[in-house]
mmCIF file of C-alpha atoms in Angstrom:
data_model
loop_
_atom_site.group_PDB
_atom_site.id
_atom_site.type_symbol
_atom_site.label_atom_id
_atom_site.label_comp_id
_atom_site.label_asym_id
_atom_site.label_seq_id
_atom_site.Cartn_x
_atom_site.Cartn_y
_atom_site.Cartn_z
ATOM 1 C CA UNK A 21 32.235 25.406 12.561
ATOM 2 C CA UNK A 22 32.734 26.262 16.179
ATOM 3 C CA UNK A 23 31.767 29.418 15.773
ATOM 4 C CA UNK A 24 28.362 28.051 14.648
ATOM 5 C CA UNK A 25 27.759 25.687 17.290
ATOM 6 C CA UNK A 26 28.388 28.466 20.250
ATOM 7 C CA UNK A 27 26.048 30.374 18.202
ATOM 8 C CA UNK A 28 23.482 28.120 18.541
ATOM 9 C CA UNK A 29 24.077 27.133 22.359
ATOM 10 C CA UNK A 30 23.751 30.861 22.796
ATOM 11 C CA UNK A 31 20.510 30.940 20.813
ATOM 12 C CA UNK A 32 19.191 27.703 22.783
ATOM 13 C CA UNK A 33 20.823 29.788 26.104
ATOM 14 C CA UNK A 34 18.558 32.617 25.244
ATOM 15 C CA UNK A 35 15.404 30.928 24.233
ATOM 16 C CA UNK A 36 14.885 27.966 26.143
ATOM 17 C CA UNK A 37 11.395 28.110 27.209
ATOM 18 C CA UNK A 38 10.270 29.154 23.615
ATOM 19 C CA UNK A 39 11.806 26.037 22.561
ATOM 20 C CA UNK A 40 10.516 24.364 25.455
ATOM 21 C CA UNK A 41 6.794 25.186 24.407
ATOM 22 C CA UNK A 42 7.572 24.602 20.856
ATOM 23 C CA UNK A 43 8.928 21.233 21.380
ATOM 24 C CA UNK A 44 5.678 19.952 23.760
ATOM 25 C CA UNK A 45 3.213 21.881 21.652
ATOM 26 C CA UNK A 46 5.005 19.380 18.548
ATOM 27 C CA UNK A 47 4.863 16.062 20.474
ATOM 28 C CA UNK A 48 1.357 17.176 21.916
ATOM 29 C CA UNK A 49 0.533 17.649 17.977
ATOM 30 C CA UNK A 50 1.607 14.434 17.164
ATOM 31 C CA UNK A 51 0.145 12.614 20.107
ATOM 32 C CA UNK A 52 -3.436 14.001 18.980
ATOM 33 C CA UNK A 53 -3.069 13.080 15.352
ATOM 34 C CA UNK A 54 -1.882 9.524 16.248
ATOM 35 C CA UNK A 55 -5.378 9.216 18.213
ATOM 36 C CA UNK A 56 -7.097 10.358 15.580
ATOM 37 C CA UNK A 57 -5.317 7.928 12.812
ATOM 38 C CA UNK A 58 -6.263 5.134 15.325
ATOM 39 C CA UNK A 59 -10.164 5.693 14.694
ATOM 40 C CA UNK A 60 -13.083 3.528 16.942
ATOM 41 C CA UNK A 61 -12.905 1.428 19.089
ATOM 42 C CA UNK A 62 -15.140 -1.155 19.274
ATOM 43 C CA UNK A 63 -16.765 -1.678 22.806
ATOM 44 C CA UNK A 64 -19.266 -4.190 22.686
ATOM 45 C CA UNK A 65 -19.183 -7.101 25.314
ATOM 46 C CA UNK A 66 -21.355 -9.572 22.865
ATOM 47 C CA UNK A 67 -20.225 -13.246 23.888
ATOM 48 C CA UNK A 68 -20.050 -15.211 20.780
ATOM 49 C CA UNK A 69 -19.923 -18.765 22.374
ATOM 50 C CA UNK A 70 -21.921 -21.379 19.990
ATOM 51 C CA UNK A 71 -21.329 -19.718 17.391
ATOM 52 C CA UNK A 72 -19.355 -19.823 13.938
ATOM 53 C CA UNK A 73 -17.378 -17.531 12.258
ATOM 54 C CA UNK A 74 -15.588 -17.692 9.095
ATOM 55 C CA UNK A 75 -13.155 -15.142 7.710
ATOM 56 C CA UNK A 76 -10.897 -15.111 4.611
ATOM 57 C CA UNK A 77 -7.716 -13.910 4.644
ATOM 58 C CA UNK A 78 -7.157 -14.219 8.175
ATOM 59 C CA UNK A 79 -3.326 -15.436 8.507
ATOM 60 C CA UNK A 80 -2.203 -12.017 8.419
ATOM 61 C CA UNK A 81 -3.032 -7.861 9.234
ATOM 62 C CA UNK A 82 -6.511 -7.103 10.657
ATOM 63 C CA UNK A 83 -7.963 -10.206 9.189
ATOM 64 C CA UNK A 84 -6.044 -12.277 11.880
ATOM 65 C CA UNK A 85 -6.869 -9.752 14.511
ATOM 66 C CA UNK A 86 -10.278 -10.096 14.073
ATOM 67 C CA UNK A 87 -10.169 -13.915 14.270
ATOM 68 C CA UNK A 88 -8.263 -13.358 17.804
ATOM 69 C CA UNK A 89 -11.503 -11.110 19.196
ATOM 70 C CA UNK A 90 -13.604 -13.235 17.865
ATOM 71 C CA UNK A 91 -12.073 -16.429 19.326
ATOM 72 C CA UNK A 92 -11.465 -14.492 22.183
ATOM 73 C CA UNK A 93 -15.430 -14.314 22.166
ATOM 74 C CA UNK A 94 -16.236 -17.767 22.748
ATOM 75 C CA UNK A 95 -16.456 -18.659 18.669
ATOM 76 C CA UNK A 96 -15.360 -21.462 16.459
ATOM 77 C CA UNK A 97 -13.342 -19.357 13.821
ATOM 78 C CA UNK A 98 -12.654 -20.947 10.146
ATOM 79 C CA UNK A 99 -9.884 -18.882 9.097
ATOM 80 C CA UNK A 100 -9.999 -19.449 5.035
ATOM 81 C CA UNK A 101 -6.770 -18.895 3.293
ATOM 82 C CA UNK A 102 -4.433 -19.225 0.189
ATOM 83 C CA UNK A 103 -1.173 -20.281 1.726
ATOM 84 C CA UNK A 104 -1.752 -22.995 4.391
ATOM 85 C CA UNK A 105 1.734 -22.854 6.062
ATOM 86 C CA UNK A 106 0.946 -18.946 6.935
ATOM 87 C CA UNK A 107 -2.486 -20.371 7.865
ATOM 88 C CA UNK A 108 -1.785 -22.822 10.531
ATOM 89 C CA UNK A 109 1.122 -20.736 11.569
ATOM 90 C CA UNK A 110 -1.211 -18.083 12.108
ATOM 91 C CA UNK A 111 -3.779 -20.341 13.634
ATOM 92 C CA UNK A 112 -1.526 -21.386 16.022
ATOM 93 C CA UNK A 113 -1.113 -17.847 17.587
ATOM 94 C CA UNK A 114 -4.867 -16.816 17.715
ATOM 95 C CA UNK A 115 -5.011 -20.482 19.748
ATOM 96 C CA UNK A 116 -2.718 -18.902 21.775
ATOM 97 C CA UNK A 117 -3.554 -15.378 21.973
ATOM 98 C CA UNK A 118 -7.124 -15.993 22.664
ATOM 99 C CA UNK A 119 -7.074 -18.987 24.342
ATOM 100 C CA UNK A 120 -9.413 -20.648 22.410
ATOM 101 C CA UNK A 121 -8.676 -23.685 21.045
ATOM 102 C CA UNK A 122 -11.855 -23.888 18.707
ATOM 103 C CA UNK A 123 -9.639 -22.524 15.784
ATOM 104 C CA UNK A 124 -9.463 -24.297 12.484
ATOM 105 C CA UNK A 125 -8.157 -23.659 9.058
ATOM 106 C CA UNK A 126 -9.490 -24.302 5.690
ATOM 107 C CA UNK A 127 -7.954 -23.682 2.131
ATOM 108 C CA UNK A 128 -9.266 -20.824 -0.042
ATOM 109 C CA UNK A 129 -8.101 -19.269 -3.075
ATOM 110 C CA UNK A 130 -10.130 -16.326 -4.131
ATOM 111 C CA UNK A 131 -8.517 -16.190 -7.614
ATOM 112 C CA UNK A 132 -10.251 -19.489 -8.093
ATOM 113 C CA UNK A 133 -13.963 -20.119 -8.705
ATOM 114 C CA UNK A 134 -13.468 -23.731 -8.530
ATOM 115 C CA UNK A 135 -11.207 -23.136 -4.880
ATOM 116 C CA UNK A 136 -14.526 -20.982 -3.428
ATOM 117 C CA UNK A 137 -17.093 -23.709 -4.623
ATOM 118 C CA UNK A 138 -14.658 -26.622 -2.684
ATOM 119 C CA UNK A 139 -14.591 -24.220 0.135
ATOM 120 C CA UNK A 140 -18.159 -23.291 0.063
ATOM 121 C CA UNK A 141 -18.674 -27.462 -0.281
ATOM 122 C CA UNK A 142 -16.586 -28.258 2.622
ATOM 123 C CA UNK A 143 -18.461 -25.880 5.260
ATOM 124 C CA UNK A 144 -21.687 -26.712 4.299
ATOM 125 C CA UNK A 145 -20.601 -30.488 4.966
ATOM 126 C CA UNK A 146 -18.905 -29.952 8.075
ATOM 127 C CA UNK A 147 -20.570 -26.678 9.587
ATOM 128 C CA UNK A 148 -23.822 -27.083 11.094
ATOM 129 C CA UNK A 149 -24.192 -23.388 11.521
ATOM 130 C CA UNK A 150 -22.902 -20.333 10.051
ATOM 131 C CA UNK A 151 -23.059 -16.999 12.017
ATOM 132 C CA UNK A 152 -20.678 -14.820 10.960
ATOM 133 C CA UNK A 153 -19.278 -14.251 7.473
ATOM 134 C CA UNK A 154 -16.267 -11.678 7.003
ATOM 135 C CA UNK A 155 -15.007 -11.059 3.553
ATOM 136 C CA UNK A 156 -11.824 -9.660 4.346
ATOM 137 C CA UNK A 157 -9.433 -10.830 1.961
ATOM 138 C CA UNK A 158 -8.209 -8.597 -0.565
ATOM 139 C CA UNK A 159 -5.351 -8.011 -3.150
ATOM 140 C CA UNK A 160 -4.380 -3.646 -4.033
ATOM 141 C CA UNK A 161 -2.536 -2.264 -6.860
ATOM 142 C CA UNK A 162 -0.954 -5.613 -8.340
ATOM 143 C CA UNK A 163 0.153 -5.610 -12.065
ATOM 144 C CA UNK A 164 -2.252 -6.789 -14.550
ATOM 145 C CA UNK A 165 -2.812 -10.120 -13.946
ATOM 146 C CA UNK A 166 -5.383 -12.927 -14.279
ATOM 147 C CA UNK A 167 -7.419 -15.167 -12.256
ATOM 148 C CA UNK A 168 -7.411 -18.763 -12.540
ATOM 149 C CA UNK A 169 -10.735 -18.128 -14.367
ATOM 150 C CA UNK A 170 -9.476 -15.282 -16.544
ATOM 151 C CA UNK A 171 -10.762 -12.338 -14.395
ATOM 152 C CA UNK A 172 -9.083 -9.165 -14.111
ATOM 153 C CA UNK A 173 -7.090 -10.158 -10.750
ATOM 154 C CA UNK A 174 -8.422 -7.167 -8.387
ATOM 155 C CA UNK A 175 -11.826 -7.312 -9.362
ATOM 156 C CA UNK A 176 -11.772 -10.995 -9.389
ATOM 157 C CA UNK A 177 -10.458 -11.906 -5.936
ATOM 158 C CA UNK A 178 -11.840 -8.622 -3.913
ATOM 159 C CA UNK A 179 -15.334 -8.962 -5.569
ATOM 160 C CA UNK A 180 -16.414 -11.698 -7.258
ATOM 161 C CA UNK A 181 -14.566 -14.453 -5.530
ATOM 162 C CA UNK A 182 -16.268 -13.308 -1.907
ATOM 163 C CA UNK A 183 -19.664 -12.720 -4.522
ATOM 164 C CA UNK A 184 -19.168 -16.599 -5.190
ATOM 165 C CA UNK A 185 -18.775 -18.140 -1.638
ATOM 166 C CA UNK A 186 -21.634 -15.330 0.101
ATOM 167 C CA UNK A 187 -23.534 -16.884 -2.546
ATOM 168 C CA UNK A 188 -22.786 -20.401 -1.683
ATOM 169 C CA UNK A 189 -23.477 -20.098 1.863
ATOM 170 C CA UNK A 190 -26.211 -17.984 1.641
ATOM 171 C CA UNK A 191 -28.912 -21.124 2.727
ATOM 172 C CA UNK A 192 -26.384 -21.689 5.693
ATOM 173 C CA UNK A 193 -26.724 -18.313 6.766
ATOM 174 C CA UNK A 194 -30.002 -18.120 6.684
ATOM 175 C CA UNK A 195 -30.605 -21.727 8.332
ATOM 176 C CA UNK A 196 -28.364 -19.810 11.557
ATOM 177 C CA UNK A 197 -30.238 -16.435 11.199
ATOM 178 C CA UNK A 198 -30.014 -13.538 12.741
ATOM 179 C CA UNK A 199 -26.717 -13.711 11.215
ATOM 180 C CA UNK A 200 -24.453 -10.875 9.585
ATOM 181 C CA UNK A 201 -22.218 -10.859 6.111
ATOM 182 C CA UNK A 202 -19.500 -8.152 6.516
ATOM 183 C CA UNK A 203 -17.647 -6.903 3.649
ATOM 184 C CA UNK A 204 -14.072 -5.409 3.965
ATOM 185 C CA UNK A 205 -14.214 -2.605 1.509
ATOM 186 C CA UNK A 206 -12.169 0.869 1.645
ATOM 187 C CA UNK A 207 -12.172 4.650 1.213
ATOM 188 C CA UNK A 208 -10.844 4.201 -2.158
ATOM 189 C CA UNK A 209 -14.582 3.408 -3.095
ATOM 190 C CA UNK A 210 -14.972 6.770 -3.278
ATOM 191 C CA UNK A 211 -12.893 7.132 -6.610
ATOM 192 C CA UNK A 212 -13.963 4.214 -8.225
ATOM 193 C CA UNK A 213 -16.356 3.622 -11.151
ATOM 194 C CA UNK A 214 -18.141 0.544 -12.525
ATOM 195 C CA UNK A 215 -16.249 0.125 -15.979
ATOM 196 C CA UNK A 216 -19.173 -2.154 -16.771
ATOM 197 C CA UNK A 217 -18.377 -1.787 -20.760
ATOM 198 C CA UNK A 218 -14.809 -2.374 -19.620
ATOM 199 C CA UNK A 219 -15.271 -4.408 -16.172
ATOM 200 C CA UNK A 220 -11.548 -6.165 -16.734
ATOM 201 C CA UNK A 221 -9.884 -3.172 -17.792
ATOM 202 C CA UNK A 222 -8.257 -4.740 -20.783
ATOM 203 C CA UNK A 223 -8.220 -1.131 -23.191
ATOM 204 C CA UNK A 224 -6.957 0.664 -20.340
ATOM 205 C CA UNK A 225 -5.643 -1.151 -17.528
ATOM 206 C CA UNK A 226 -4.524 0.781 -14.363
ATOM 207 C CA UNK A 227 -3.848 -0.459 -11.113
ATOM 208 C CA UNK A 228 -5.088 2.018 -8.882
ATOM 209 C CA UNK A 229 -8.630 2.973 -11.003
ATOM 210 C CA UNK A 230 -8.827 -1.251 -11.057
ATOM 211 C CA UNK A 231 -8.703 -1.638 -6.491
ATOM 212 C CA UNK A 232 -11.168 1.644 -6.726
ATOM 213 C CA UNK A 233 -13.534 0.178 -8.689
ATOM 214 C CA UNK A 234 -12.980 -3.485 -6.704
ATOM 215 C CA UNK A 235 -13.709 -1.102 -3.742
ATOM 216 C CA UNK A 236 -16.695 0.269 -4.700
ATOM 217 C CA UNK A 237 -18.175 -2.904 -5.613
ATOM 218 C CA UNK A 238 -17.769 -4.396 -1.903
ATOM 219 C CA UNK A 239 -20.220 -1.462 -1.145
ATOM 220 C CA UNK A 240 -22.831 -2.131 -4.231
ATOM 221 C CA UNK A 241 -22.860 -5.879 -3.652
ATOM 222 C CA UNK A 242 -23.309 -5.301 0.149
ATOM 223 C CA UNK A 243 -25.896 -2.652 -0.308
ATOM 224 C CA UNK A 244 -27.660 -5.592 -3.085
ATOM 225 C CA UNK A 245 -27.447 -8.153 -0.713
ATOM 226 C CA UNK A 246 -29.098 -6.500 2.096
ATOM 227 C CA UNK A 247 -31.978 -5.989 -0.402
ATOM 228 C CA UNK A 248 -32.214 -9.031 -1.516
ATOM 229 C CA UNK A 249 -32.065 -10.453 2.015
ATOM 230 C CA UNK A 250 -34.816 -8.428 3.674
ATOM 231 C CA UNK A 251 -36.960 -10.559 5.816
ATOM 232 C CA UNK A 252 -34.380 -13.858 6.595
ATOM 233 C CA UNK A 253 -32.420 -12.071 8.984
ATOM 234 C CA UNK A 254 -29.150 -12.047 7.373
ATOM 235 C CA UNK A 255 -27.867 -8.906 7.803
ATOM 236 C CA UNK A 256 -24.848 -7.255 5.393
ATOM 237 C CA UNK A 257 -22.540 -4.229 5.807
ATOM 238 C CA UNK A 258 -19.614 -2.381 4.372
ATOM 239 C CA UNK A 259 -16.863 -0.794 5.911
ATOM 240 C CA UNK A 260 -13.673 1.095 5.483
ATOM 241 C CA UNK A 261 -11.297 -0.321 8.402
ATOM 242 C CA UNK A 262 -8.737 2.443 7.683
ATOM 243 C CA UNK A 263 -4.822 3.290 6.555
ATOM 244 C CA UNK A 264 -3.296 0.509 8.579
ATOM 245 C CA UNK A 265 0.463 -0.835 9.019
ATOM 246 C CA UNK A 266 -0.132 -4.482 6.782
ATOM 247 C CA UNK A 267 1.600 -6.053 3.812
ATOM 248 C CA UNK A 268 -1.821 -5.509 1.243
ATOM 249 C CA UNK A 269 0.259 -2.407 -0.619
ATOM 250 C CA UNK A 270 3.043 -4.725 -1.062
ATOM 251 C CA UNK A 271 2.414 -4.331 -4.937
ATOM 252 C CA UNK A 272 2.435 -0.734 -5.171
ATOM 253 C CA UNK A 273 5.985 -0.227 -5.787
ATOM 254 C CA UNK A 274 6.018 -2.533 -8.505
ATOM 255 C CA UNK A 275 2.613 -0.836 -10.441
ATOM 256 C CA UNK A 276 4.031 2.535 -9.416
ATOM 257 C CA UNK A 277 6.245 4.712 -12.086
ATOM 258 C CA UNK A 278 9.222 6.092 -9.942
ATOM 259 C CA UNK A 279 8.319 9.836 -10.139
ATOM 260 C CA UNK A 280 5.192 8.659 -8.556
ATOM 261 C CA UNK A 281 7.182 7.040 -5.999
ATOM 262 C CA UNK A 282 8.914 9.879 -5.064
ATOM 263 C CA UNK A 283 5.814 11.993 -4.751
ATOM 264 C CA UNK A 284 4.699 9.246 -2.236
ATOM 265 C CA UNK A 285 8.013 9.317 -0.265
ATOM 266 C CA UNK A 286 7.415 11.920 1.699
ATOM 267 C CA UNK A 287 3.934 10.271 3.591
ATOM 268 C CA UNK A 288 6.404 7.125 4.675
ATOM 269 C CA UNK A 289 7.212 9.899 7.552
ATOM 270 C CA UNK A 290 3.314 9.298 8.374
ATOM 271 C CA UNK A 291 4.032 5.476 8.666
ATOM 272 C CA UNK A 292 4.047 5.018 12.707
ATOM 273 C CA UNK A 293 0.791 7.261 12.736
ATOM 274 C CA UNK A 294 -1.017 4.648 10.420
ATOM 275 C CA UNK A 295 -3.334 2.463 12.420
ATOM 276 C CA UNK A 296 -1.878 -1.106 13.828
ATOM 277 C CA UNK A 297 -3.749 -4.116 12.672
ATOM 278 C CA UNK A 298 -5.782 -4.177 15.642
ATOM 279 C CA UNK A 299 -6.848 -0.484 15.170
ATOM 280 C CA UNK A 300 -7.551 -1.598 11.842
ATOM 281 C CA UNK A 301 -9.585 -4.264 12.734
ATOM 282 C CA UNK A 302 -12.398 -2.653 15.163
ATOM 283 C CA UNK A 303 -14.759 -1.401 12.125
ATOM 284 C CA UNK A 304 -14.974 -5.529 11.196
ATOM 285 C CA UNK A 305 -15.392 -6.752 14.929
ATOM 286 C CA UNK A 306 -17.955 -3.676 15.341
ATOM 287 C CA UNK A 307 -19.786 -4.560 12.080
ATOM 288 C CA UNK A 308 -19.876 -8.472 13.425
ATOM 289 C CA UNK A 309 -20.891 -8.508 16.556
ATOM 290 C CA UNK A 310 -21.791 -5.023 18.076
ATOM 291 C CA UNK A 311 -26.084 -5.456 19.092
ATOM 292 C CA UNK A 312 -26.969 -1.996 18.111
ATOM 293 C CA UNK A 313 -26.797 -3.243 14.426
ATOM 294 C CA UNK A 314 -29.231 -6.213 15.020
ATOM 295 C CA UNK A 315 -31.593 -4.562 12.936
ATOM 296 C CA UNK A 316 -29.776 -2.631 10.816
ATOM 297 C CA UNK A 317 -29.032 -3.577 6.887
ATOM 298 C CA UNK A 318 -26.684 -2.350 3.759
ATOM 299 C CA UNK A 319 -24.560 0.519 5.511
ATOM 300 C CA UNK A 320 -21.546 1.171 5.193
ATOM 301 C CA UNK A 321 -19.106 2.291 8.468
ATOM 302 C CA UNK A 322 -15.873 4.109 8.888
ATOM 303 C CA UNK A 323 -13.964 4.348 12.829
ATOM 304 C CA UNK A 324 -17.347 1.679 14.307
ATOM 305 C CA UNK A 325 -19.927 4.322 12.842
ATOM 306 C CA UNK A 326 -22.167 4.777 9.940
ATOM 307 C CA UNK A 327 -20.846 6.682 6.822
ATOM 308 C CA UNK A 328 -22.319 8.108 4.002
ATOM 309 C CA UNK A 329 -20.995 6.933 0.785
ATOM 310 C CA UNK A 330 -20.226 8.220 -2.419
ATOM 311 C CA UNK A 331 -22.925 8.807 -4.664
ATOM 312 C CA UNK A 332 -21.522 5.942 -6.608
ATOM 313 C CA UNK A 333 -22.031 3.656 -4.123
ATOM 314 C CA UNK A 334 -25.832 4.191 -3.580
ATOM 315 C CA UNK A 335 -26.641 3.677 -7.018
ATOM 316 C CA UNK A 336 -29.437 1.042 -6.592
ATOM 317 C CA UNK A 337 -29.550 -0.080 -10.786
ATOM 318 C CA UNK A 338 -25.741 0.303 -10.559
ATOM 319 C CA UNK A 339 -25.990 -2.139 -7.735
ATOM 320 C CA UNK A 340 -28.501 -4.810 -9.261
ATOM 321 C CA UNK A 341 -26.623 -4.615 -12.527
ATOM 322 C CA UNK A 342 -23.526 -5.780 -10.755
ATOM 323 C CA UNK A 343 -25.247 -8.313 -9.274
ATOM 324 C CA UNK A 344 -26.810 -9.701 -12.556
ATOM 325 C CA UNK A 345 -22.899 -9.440 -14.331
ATOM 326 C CA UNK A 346 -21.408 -10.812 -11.539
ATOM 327 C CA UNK A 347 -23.871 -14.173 -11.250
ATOM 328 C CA UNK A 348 -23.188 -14.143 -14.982
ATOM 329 C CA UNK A 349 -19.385 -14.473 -14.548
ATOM 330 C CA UNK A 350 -19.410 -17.271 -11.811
ATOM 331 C CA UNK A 351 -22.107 -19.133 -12.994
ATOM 332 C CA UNK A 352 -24.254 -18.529 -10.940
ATOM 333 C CA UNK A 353 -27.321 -20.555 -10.469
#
């Protein structure tokens, strides 16, 4: 043993300032690839003051980051959530943060058509305007489960429960035009597929094919909407806000066989490299507020710029067909 350890002081002796460069070309490595994880920045000065936003999911991750820029901004935020503690917890912070006390909280359950119609009830009553809508809430990977309504769970509370209250607030929108819709979608668009003879998965149910295809129909609803909403000026995009530090894979590990685990182990060594939540959350402010976008419809953005996506997801009869099943499943009138 000690004749190991005066081996390597000699070796250190000998080639310190090979070492020396090794070690700062490393930390220089990793001090370029955590800028690049951290993507865009969004640096528009747009004051928001007047105005109203409302954005589900926002107790927690990059959904509650966005409601502190936005608040920051001069808005009235709605922050529309499941579990109201977390909510006015959470409320209580952007207060804070932002120092904007124009901060309210309002109950939504996406994995309830009957919570989204209350919700979409309850704005409309109280909201005289609507200028901002953020679909940001989202569930990834969870076991097969079902929606209060019988949907398959993913599908049901990252698509068609934000399909239901855009819907529903549509005339509110329009009443506060120019006004924007943005929906929080993902990368993992790009490996989904419309299972529309299958659209619950019930013959085959996987966890990870079931967020892709939820994914991928954030970008074929948006890219719908902004068709069908040509002329009001209500304007709709995508985006992919990035691999970011927040509780939505908290499901993985129970979907997940454990040789699959183990194949993932190794990337947890990439964990302080993955965007923060406020990294995370500068596609969303970008897509809400920045002015270049005034006049721009259906895209979808990665790192606060435009983004081609996946064949799939510019499928325009894949996109109204969607739309016609998913006004189908909620009823839609």
């Amino acid at each position: 043993m000690d004749d190991c350890i005066s081996q390597m002081k000699q070796f250190v002796t000998e080639h310190t300032t090979g070492l020396a460069v090794v070690i700062i070309a490393v930390v220089a490595g990793l001090f370029a690839l955590r800028r690049h994880m951290a993507g865009g920045v969004c640096r528009s000065k747009a004051r928001l003051d007047g105005k109203t936003v409302l954005i589900t999911g926002a107790n927690t991750g990059i959904g509650k980051e966005t409601a502190v820029d936005l608040a920051r901004r001069g808005a009235r935020v709605i922050l529309a959530c499941r579990d109201m503690v977390r909510a006015n917890r959470a409320a209580d912070e952007i207060r804070k943060r932002s120092g904007n006390g124009n901060v309210v909280v309002k109950q939504l359950d996406l994995a309830s058509l009957k919570s989204v119609r209350a919700l979409a009830a309850d704005v409309k009553a109280s909201e005289e305007r609507l200028d901002i809508l953020i679909n940001n809430a989202g569930i990834m990977m969870c076991p097969k489960w079902k929606t209060e309504d019988g949907f398959e769970m993913q599908f049901g509370v990252n698509h068609l429960g934000h399909f239901l209250l855009t819907n529903s607030l549509l005339d509110l929108l329009k009443k506060s035009a120019p006004s924007r819709v943005v929906n929080v979608s993902s990368l993992a668009h790009e490996n989904g597929k419309m299972h529309f003879d299958d659209i619950h998965l019930d013959k085959d149910y996987d966890p990870i094919i079931s967020y892709c295809q939820s994914k991928l129909a954030n970008v074929l609803f948006t890219k719908e909407l902004a068709r069908r909403l040509s002329g009001t000026g209500v304007t709709a995009y995508s985006l992919h806000p990035g691999a970011i530090r927040t509780e939505l894979g908290r499901h993985m590990t129970q979907s997940m066989p454990l040789w699959k685990l183990m194949m993932y182990a190794p990337m947890m060594l990439l964990w302080p490299l993955i965007k923060s939540p406020w990294e995370g959350a500068q596609t969303t402010i970008y897509c809400a507020v920045d002015e270049s976008l005034q006049n721009v419809n259906g895209l979808y953005y990665s790192d606060c710029a435009p983004k081609q996506a996946k064949l799939q997801a510019c499928d325009d009869v894949a996109a109204m067909k969607l739309w016609d099943i998913s006004a189908s499943m909620v009823r839609l009138a």
